Amino acid sequence: MIGHTSPSKSFNPVEELPSMAGKVIIVTGSSSGIGFASLQHLCRMGAKVYMATPDGDRTQEALKRVEQEGREPGMGQVLWHELELSDPRSAKASAERFMARETKLDVLINNAALITDLGNPQLNADGIQDNMAINYLGPYVFTKTLLPLLEATASDGKDVRIVNVGSDGHKYVKFLEYGSKEAWNYKLRWSLLPTLERYKYSKLAVHLWTNYLAKRLTEKKSPITVLIVHPGAILSDGAIRSLKTLPFPRFWIFLMGLMMHPQTLGAHTSVFAACSTKDSPHIFHGAYICPPNVSTKQDRKALDENKQTELAEFTENLLEELGI
């Protein structure tokens, strides 16, 4: 949702990227918005794509939409896999169920995110604010649990990738504490737009985690490629839900529609990161890809190894405390 870079309107993933036939891909949060657009592109490229989402009306509507759009020659398939990220136990169980149904996983795209909390941040059953539970902790547990399957897939010499969806908004986070539940639950009420500040805070956590994970996998000599992407300034379904929390929502949606890009373009960086060949100068372990599909440098806050360690150590201690 945040950012100053513009996606390329001429980029066509189906025509410009290699076929993904035979690939198994998970896209979390893909029942709407950028995630659904990513799923559509990947299916058209021949992949077997799992829509990893909670059970609910939005998921059922998305699956109906996939069926209504029909199948063209060369298209892959879309399957639903239940995933509830607000509860880390559920995220772990979902990953375990996936490993029971598939023998490989080529690409994991952690796209799901809570953009708006309607100005009233809720806590999950473990007393963690939903924005951090859904945007960071759930994906962390889901990915950690799937790592053995990703590693096994990569052991055959296959090109295996983890693509995390971050945000250029990570550059503007001012509250930088990540070593306690109190910090995770800080409401940031001092901001004019506290909902947006909480979203950016959670996205910086994703950047810190991605960089930490990339380093740990390098130390293990793992062949898995880890990347993080920024979609661009996108008027996604989630962004619209966020704008509806403001006074005069129609005005804001109209105004942002003039300044932002449609969500089909917001999927470009995720799909580029997932599918481009490794001879691209922008595809490398630890890359941060922004529109129009170019690698760039993350803010120093995301590259701070002390903060990466602080977040990782507290996360592991918390999961141990929760028995996960």
Short mmCIF file of C-alpha atoms in Angstrom, two decimals:
data_model
loop_
_atom_site.label_atom_id
_atom_site.label_comp_id
_atom_site.label_asym_id
_atom_site.label_seq_id
_atom_site.Cartn_x
_atom_site.Cartn_y
_atom_site.Cartn_z
CA MET A 1 0.00 0.00 0.00
CA ILE A 2 2.88 2.37 0.80
CA GLY A 3 5.61 3.41 -1.56
CA HIS A 4 6.86 5.75 -4.23
CA THR A 5 7.70 3.29 -7.01
CA SER A 6 5.36 2.40 -9.87
CA PRO A 7 4.71 -1.06 -11.29
CA SER A 8 5.23 -1.50 -15.02
CA LYS A 9 1.90 -1.51 -16.85
CA SER A 10 3.48 -3.32 -19.80
CA PHE A 11 4.91 -6.25 -17.81
CA ASN A 12 3.09 -9.49 -18.62
CA PRO A 13 4.15 -12.34 -16.29
CA VAL A 14 2.60 -15.06 -18.46
CA GLU A 15 4.50 -13.94 -21.56
CA GLU A 16 7.74 -12.71 -19.98
CA LEU A 17 8.43 -15.31 -17.29
CA PRO A 18 9.08 -19.05 -17.68
CA SER A 19 6.30 -21.62 -17.40
CA MET A 20 5.62 -22.81 -13.88
CA ALA A 21 4.09 -26.11 -15.00
CA GLY A 22 4.85 -28.83 -12.48
CA LYS A 23 5.55 -26.33 -9.69
CA VAL A 24 3.69 -26.42 -6.37
CA ILE A 25 3.15 -22.97 -4.88
CA ILE A 26 1.43 -21.64 -1.76
CA VAL A 27 0.11 -18.07 -1.71
CA THR A 28 -1.20 -17.03 1.69
CA GLY A 29 -3.97 -14.47 1.92
CA SER A 30 -4.90 -15.11 -1.71
CA SER A 31 -8.69 -14.92 -1.54
CA SER A 32 -8.62 -11.21 -2.42
CA GLY A 33 -6.39 -8.29 -3.28
CA ILE A 34 -2.78 -8.67 -4.34
CA GLY A 35 -2.73 -12.30 -3.21
CA PHE A 36 -5.62 -13.25 -5.49
CA ALA A 37 -3.98 -11.43 -8.41
CA SER A 38 -0.74 -13.33 -7.71
CA LEU A 39 -2.65 -16.61 -7.64
CA GLN A 40 -4.28 -15.80 -10.99
CA HIS A 41 -0.94 -15.04 -12.66
CA LEU A 42 0.67 -18.22 -11.30
CA CYS A 43 -2.24 -20.40 -12.37
CA ARG A 44 -2.08 -18.94 -15.89
CA MET A 45 1.63 -19.84 -15.88
CA GLY A 46 0.77 -23.49 -15.28
CA ALA A 47 1.45 -23.87 -11.56
CA LYS A 48 -0.48 -25.87 -9.01
CA VAL A 49 -1.37 -23.03 -6.64
CA TYR A 50 -2.73 -23.39 -3.14
CA MET A 51 -5.00 -20.61 -1.91
CA ALA A 52 -3.99 -20.64 1.76
CA THR A 53 -6.74 -18.75 3.54
CA PRO A 54 -9.23 -19.05 6.40
CA ASP A 55 -12.55 -20.75 5.75
CA GLY A 56 -15.16 -18.08 5.14
CA ASP A 57 -17.27 -16.17 2.64
CA ARG A 58 -14.31 -14.36 1.08
CA THR A 59 -12.56 -17.66 0.34
CA GLN A 60 -15.71 -19.26 -1.09
CA GLU A 61 -16.31 -16.23 -3.32
CA ALA A 62 -12.70 -16.37 -4.54
CA LEU A 63 -12.94 -20.07 -5.38
CA LYS A 64 -16.18 -19.44 -7.30
CA ARG A 65 -14.47 -16.64 -9.19
CA VAL A 66 -11.64 -18.97 -10.18
CA GLU A 67 -14.19 -21.49 -11.51
CA GLN A 68 -16.17 -18.82 -13.37
CA GLU A 69 -13.08 -17.54 -15.14
CA GLY A 70 -12.65 -20.99 -16.67
CA ARG A 71 -9.56 -22.79 -17.83
CA GLU A 72 -7.42 -22.05 -20.86
CA PRO A 73 -4.83 -24.41 -22.39
CA GLY A 74 -1.66 -24.49 -20.30
CA MET A 75 -3.31 -23.27 -17.13
CA GLY A 76 -2.50 -24.90 -13.82
CA GLN A 77 -4.93 -25.49 -11.01
CA VAL A 78 -6.06 -23.75 -7.85
CA LEU A 79 -6.69 -25.70 -4.66
CA TRP A 80 -7.77 -24.41 -1.27
CA HIS A 81 -5.74 -25.04 1.87
CA GLU A 82 -7.12 -23.81 5.18
CA LEU A 83 -4.81 -21.41 7.00
CA GLU A 84 -5.63 -19.19 9.99
CA LEU A 85 -2.63 -17.01 10.80
CA SER A 86 -4.02 -15.20 13.83
CA ASP A 87 -3.37 -18.32 15.95
CA PRO A 88 0.22 -19.64 15.70
CA ARG A 89 -0.94 -23.13 16.72
CA SER A 90 -3.36 -23.15 13.81
CA ALA A 91 -0.60 -21.91 11.49
CA LYS A 92 1.63 -24.80 12.57
CA ALA A 93 -1.17 -27.35 12.19
CA SER A 94 -1.95 -26.01 8.72
CA ALA A 95 1.68 -26.45 7.64
CA GLU A 96 1.68 -30.00 9.01
CA ARG A 97 -1.52 -30.80 7.07
CA PHE A 98 0.05 -29.43 3.91
CA MET A 99 3.10 -31.67 4.33
CA ALA A 100 0.73 -34.62 4.64
CA ARG A 101 -0.97 -33.80 1.32
CA GLU A 102 2.03 -32.75 -0.82
CA THR A 103 5.49 -34.25 -1.28
CA LYS A 104 7.10 -31.03 -2.47
CA LEU A 105 6.81 -27.25 -2.26
CA ASP A 106 8.64 -25.10 -4.80
CA VAL A 107 7.56 -21.62 -3.76
CA LEU A 108 6.01 -20.18 -0.60
CA ILE A 109 4.64 -16.65 -0.96
CA ASN A 110 3.80 -15.14 2.43
CA ASN A 111 1.37 -12.51 1.20
CA ALA A 112 -1.34 -12.43 3.89
CA ALA A 113 -1.55 -9.24 5.92
CA LEU A 114 -3.97 -7.29 8.06
CA ILE A 115 -3.81 -3.69 6.84
CA THR A 116 -6.60 -2.22 8.91
CA ASP A 117 -7.73 -3.02 12.43
CA LEU A 118 -10.63 -0.55 12.14
CA GLY A 119 -8.84 1.76 14.54
CA ASN A 120 -9.37 -0.71 17.38
CA PRO A 121 -6.54 -3.27 17.56
CA GLN A 122 -7.72 -6.63 18.84
CA LEU A 123 -5.71 -9.23 20.74
CA ASN A 124 -5.64 -12.89 19.81
CA ALA A 125 -6.12 -15.67 22.37
CA ASP A 126 -2.45 -15.35 23.39
CA GLY A 127 -2.75 -11.64 24.07
CA ILE A 128 -0.93 -10.56 20.90
CA GLN A 129 -2.23 -7.76 18.72
CA ASP A 130 -3.74 -9.14 15.51
CA ASN A 131 -1.54 -7.05 13.23
CA MET A 132 1.59 -8.73 14.62
CA ALA A 133 -0.05 -12.15 14.92
CA ILE A 134 -1.32 -12.21 11.32
CA ASN A 135 1.40 -10.22 9.56
CA TYR A 136 4.44 -11.66 11.33
CA LEU A 137 4.07 -14.41 13.94
CA GLY A 138 1.67 -16.65 11.99
CA PRO A 139 3.79 -16.50 8.80
CA TYR A 140 6.93 -17.11 10.89
CA VAL A 141 5.47 -20.32 12.37
CA PHE A 142 3.95 -21.44 9.05
CA THR A 143 7.27 -20.99 7.25
CA LYS A 144 9.36 -22.56 10.01
CA THR A 145 7.14 -25.65 10.00
CA LEU A 146 7.30 -25.95 6.19
CA LEU A 147 11.10 -25.61 6.04
CA PRO A 148 11.77 -29.39 6.05
CA LEU A 149 9.54 -29.79 2.97
CA LEU A 150 11.15 -26.80 1.25
CA GLU A 151 14.61 -28.20 2.06
CA ALA A 152 13.67 -31.65 0.76
CA THR A 153 12.38 -30.14 -2.49
CA ALA A 154 15.57 -28.13 -2.92
CA SER A 155 17.77 -31.16 -2.24
CA ASP A 156 17.02 -32.47 -5.74
CA GLY A 157 18.63 -29.37 -7.22
CA LYS A 158 15.28 -27.66 -7.72
CA ASP A 159 14.96 -23.88 -7.51
CA VAL A 160 13.04 -23.35 -4.25
CA ARG A 161 12.04 -19.91 -2.99
CA ILE A 162 10.45 -18.16 -0.04
CA VAL A 163 8.95 -14.81 -1.03
CA ASN A 164 7.82 -12.54 1.79
CA VAL A 165 5.67 -9.53 0.99
CA GLY A 166 7.03 -6.53 2.86
CA SER A 167 6.44 -2.83 2.39
CA ASP A 168 8.50 0.25 1.64
CA GLY A 169 6.66 1.63 4.66
CA HIS A 170 9.27 -0.18 6.77
CA LYS A 171 11.51 2.85 6.14
CA TYR A 172 9.23 5.14 8.11
CA VAL A 173 8.78 3.18 11.34
CA LYS A 174 9.76 5.22 14.39
CA PHE A 175 9.03 2.77 17.22
CA LEU A 176 11.77 0.15 16.98
CA GLU A 177 11.28 -2.13 19.99
CA TYR A 178 10.63 -5.80 19.18
CA GLY A 179 11.81 -7.64 22.28
CA SER A 180 8.60 -7.94 24.31
CA LYS A 181 4.90 -8.58 23.99
CA GLU A 182 4.29 -5.07 25.34
CA ALA A 183 6.27 -3.66 22.42
CA TRP A 184 4.35 -5.79 19.92
CA ASN A 185 1.09 -4.54 21.41
CA TYR A 186 2.03 -0.86 21.53
CA LYS A 187 -0.94 0.95 20.00
CA LEU A 188 1.04 3.91 18.55
CA ARG A 189 -1.82 6.28 19.38
CA TRP A 190 0.49 9.29 19.02
CA SER A 191 0.26 8.98 15.24
CA LEU A 192 -2.33 10.75 13.09
CA LEU A 193 -2.97 7.34 11.50
CA PRO A 194 -2.23 4.75 14.20
CA THR A 195 -3.71 1.91 12.13
CA LEU A 196 -1.19 2.62 9.39
CA GLU A 197 1.64 2.92 11.93
CA ARG A 198 0.78 -0.50 13.36
CA TYR A 199 0.78 -1.95 9.85
CA LYS A 200 4.21 -0.47 9.07
CA TYR A 201 5.57 -1.69 12.41
CA SER A 202 4.47 -5.25 11.59
CA LYS A 203 5.98 -4.99 8.11
CA LEU A 204 9.34 -3.91 9.51
CA ALA A 205 9.15 -7.09 11.59
CA VAL A 206 8.70 -9.04 8.34
CA HIS A 207 11.79 -7.35 6.87
CA LEU A 208 13.86 -8.09 9.98
CA TRP A 209 12.72 -11.72 9.99
CA THR A 210 13.36 -12.16 6.25
CA ASN A 211 16.92 -10.89 6.56
CA TYR A 212 17.54 -13.03 9.64
CA LEU A 213 16.13 -16.11 7.89
CA ALA A 214 18.26 -15.49 4.79
CA LYS A 215 21.42 -15.35 6.92
CA ARG A 216 20.55 -18.46 8.92
CA LEU A 217 19.89 -20.45 5.73
CA THR A 218 23.19 -19.25 4.27
CA GLU A 219 24.98 -20.46 7.40
CA LYS A 220 23.34 -23.87 6.93
CA LYS A 221 24.41 -23.87 3.26
CA SER A 222 20.75 -24.24 2.32
CA PRO A 223 19.97 -23.86 -1.40
CA ILE A 224 16.65 -22.11 -0.66
CA THR A 225 16.44 -18.55 -2.02
CA VAL A 226 14.75 -16.02 0.27
CA LEU A 227 13.44 -12.75 -1.13
CA ILE A 228 11.25 -9.90 0.06
CA VAL A 229 9.13 -7.68 -2.16
CA HIS A 230 7.28 -4.38 -2.04
CA PRO A 231 4.11 -4.36 -4.19
CA GLY A 232 4.10 -0.60 -4.80
CA ALA A 233 1.45 1.99 -4.10
CA ILE A 234 -1.53 -0.30 -4.66
CA LEU A 235 -5.22 0.32 -4.10
CA SER A 236 -5.85 -3.23 -2.96
CA ASP A 237 -9.00 -4.63 -1.37
CA GLY A 238 -7.23 -4.35 1.99
CA ALA A 239 -6.29 -0.74 1.34
CA ILE A 240 -9.91 0.06 0.52
CA ARG A 241 -11.07 -1.58 3.74
CA SER A 242 -8.55 0.58 5.58
CA LEU A 243 -9.73 3.77 3.86
CA LYS A 244 -13.31 2.97 4.85
CA THR A 245 -12.31 3.50 8.49
CA LEU A 246 -11.56 7.19 7.80
CA PRO A 247 -14.05 10.07 7.83
CA PHE A 248 -15.50 10.67 4.32
CA PRO A 249 -14.34 7.28 2.99
CA ARG A 250 -15.66 7.79 -0.55
CA PHE A 251 -13.52 10.89 -0.92
CA TRP A 252 -10.38 9.05 0.23
CA ILE A 253 -11.05 6.03 -1.98
CA PHE A 254 -11.56 8.33 -4.99
CA LEU A 255 -8.43 10.33 -4.19
CA MET A 256 -6.26 7.26 -3.63
CA GLY A 257 -7.64 5.78 -6.84
CA LEU A 258 -6.08 8.69 -8.70
CA MET A 259 -2.71 8.23 -7.00
CA MET A 260 -2.39 4.46 -6.61
CA HIS A 261 -2.30 1.46 -8.91
CA PRO A 262 -4.73 -1.48 -9.36
CA GLN A 263 -4.04 -4.65 -7.43
CA THR A 264 -3.33 -6.71 -10.57
CA LEU A 265 -0.13 -4.63 -10.90
CA GLY A 266 0.61 -5.10 -7.20
CA ALA A 267 1.14 -8.80 -7.83
CA HIS A 268 4.00 -8.18 -10.25
CA THR A 269 6.86 -8.09 -7.75
CA SER A 270 5.68 -11.26 -5.97
CA VAL A 271 5.33 -13.18 -9.22
CA PHE A 272 8.62 -11.81 -10.58
CA ALA A 273 10.42 -12.88 -7.38
CA ALA A 274 8.80 -16.31 -7.47
CA CYS A 275 9.29 -17.12 -11.15
CA SER A 276 12.18 -15.20 -12.73
CA THR A 277 15.23 -17.21 -13.67
CA LYS A 278 18.30 -16.83 -11.51
CA ASP A 279 20.26 -15.24 -14.35
CA SER A 280 18.25 -12.08 -13.69
CA PRO A 281 20.52 -9.57 -11.88
CA HIS A 282 17.63 -8.82 -9.53
CA ILE A 283 17.05 -12.40 -8.33
CA PHE A 284 19.44 -13.36 -5.57
CA HIS A 285 19.31 -14.61 -1.99
CA GLY A 286 18.21 -11.78 0.31
CA ALA A 287 17.07 -9.49 -2.51
CA TYR A 288 14.51 -6.74 -1.89
CA ILE A 289 12.47 -6.27 -5.04
CA CYS A 290 10.41 -3.15 -5.69
CA PRO A 291 8.45 -1.99 -8.74
CA PRO A 292 9.20 -2.10 -11.60
CA ASN A 293 10.78 -5.45 -10.66
CA VAL A 294 14.19 -4.21 -9.59
CA SER A 295 16.28 -5.05 -6.54
CA THR A 296 17.06 -2.18 -4.21
CA LYS A 297 18.44 -1.64 -0.73
CA GLN A 298 16.30 -1.92 2.39
CA ASP A 299 16.40 0.73 5.06
CA ARG A 300 19.16 0.39 7.65
CA LYS A 301 16.50 -0.39 10.27
CA ALA A 302 15.71 -3.64 8.44
CA LEU A 303 19.42 -4.45 8.09
CA ASP A 304 20.17 -3.94 11.79
CA GLU A 305 21.48 -7.33 12.93
CA ASN A 306 20.92 -6.51 16.59
CA LYS A 307 17.23 -5.83 15.91
CA GLN A 308 16.97 -8.97 13.80
CA THR A 309 18.36 -11.00 16.68
CA GLU A 310 16.17 -9.23 19.24
CA LEU A 311 13.06 -10.08 17.25
CA ALA A 312 14.12 -13.67 16.53
CA GLU A 313 15.09 -14.45 20.11
CA PHE A 314 11.91 -13.00 21.58
CA THR A 315 9.83 -14.85 18.97
CA GLU A 316 11.43 -18.19 19.82
CA ASN A 317 11.09 -17.56 23.56
CA LEU A 318 7.44 -16.65 23.09
CA LEU A 319 6.74 -19.78 21.05
CA GLU A 320 8.43 -21.92 23.70
CA GLU A 321 6.31 -20.25 26.37
CA LEU A 322 3.20 -20.99 24.30
CA GLY A 323 4.26 -24.59 23.79
CA ILE A 324 4.53 -24.24 20.01
#
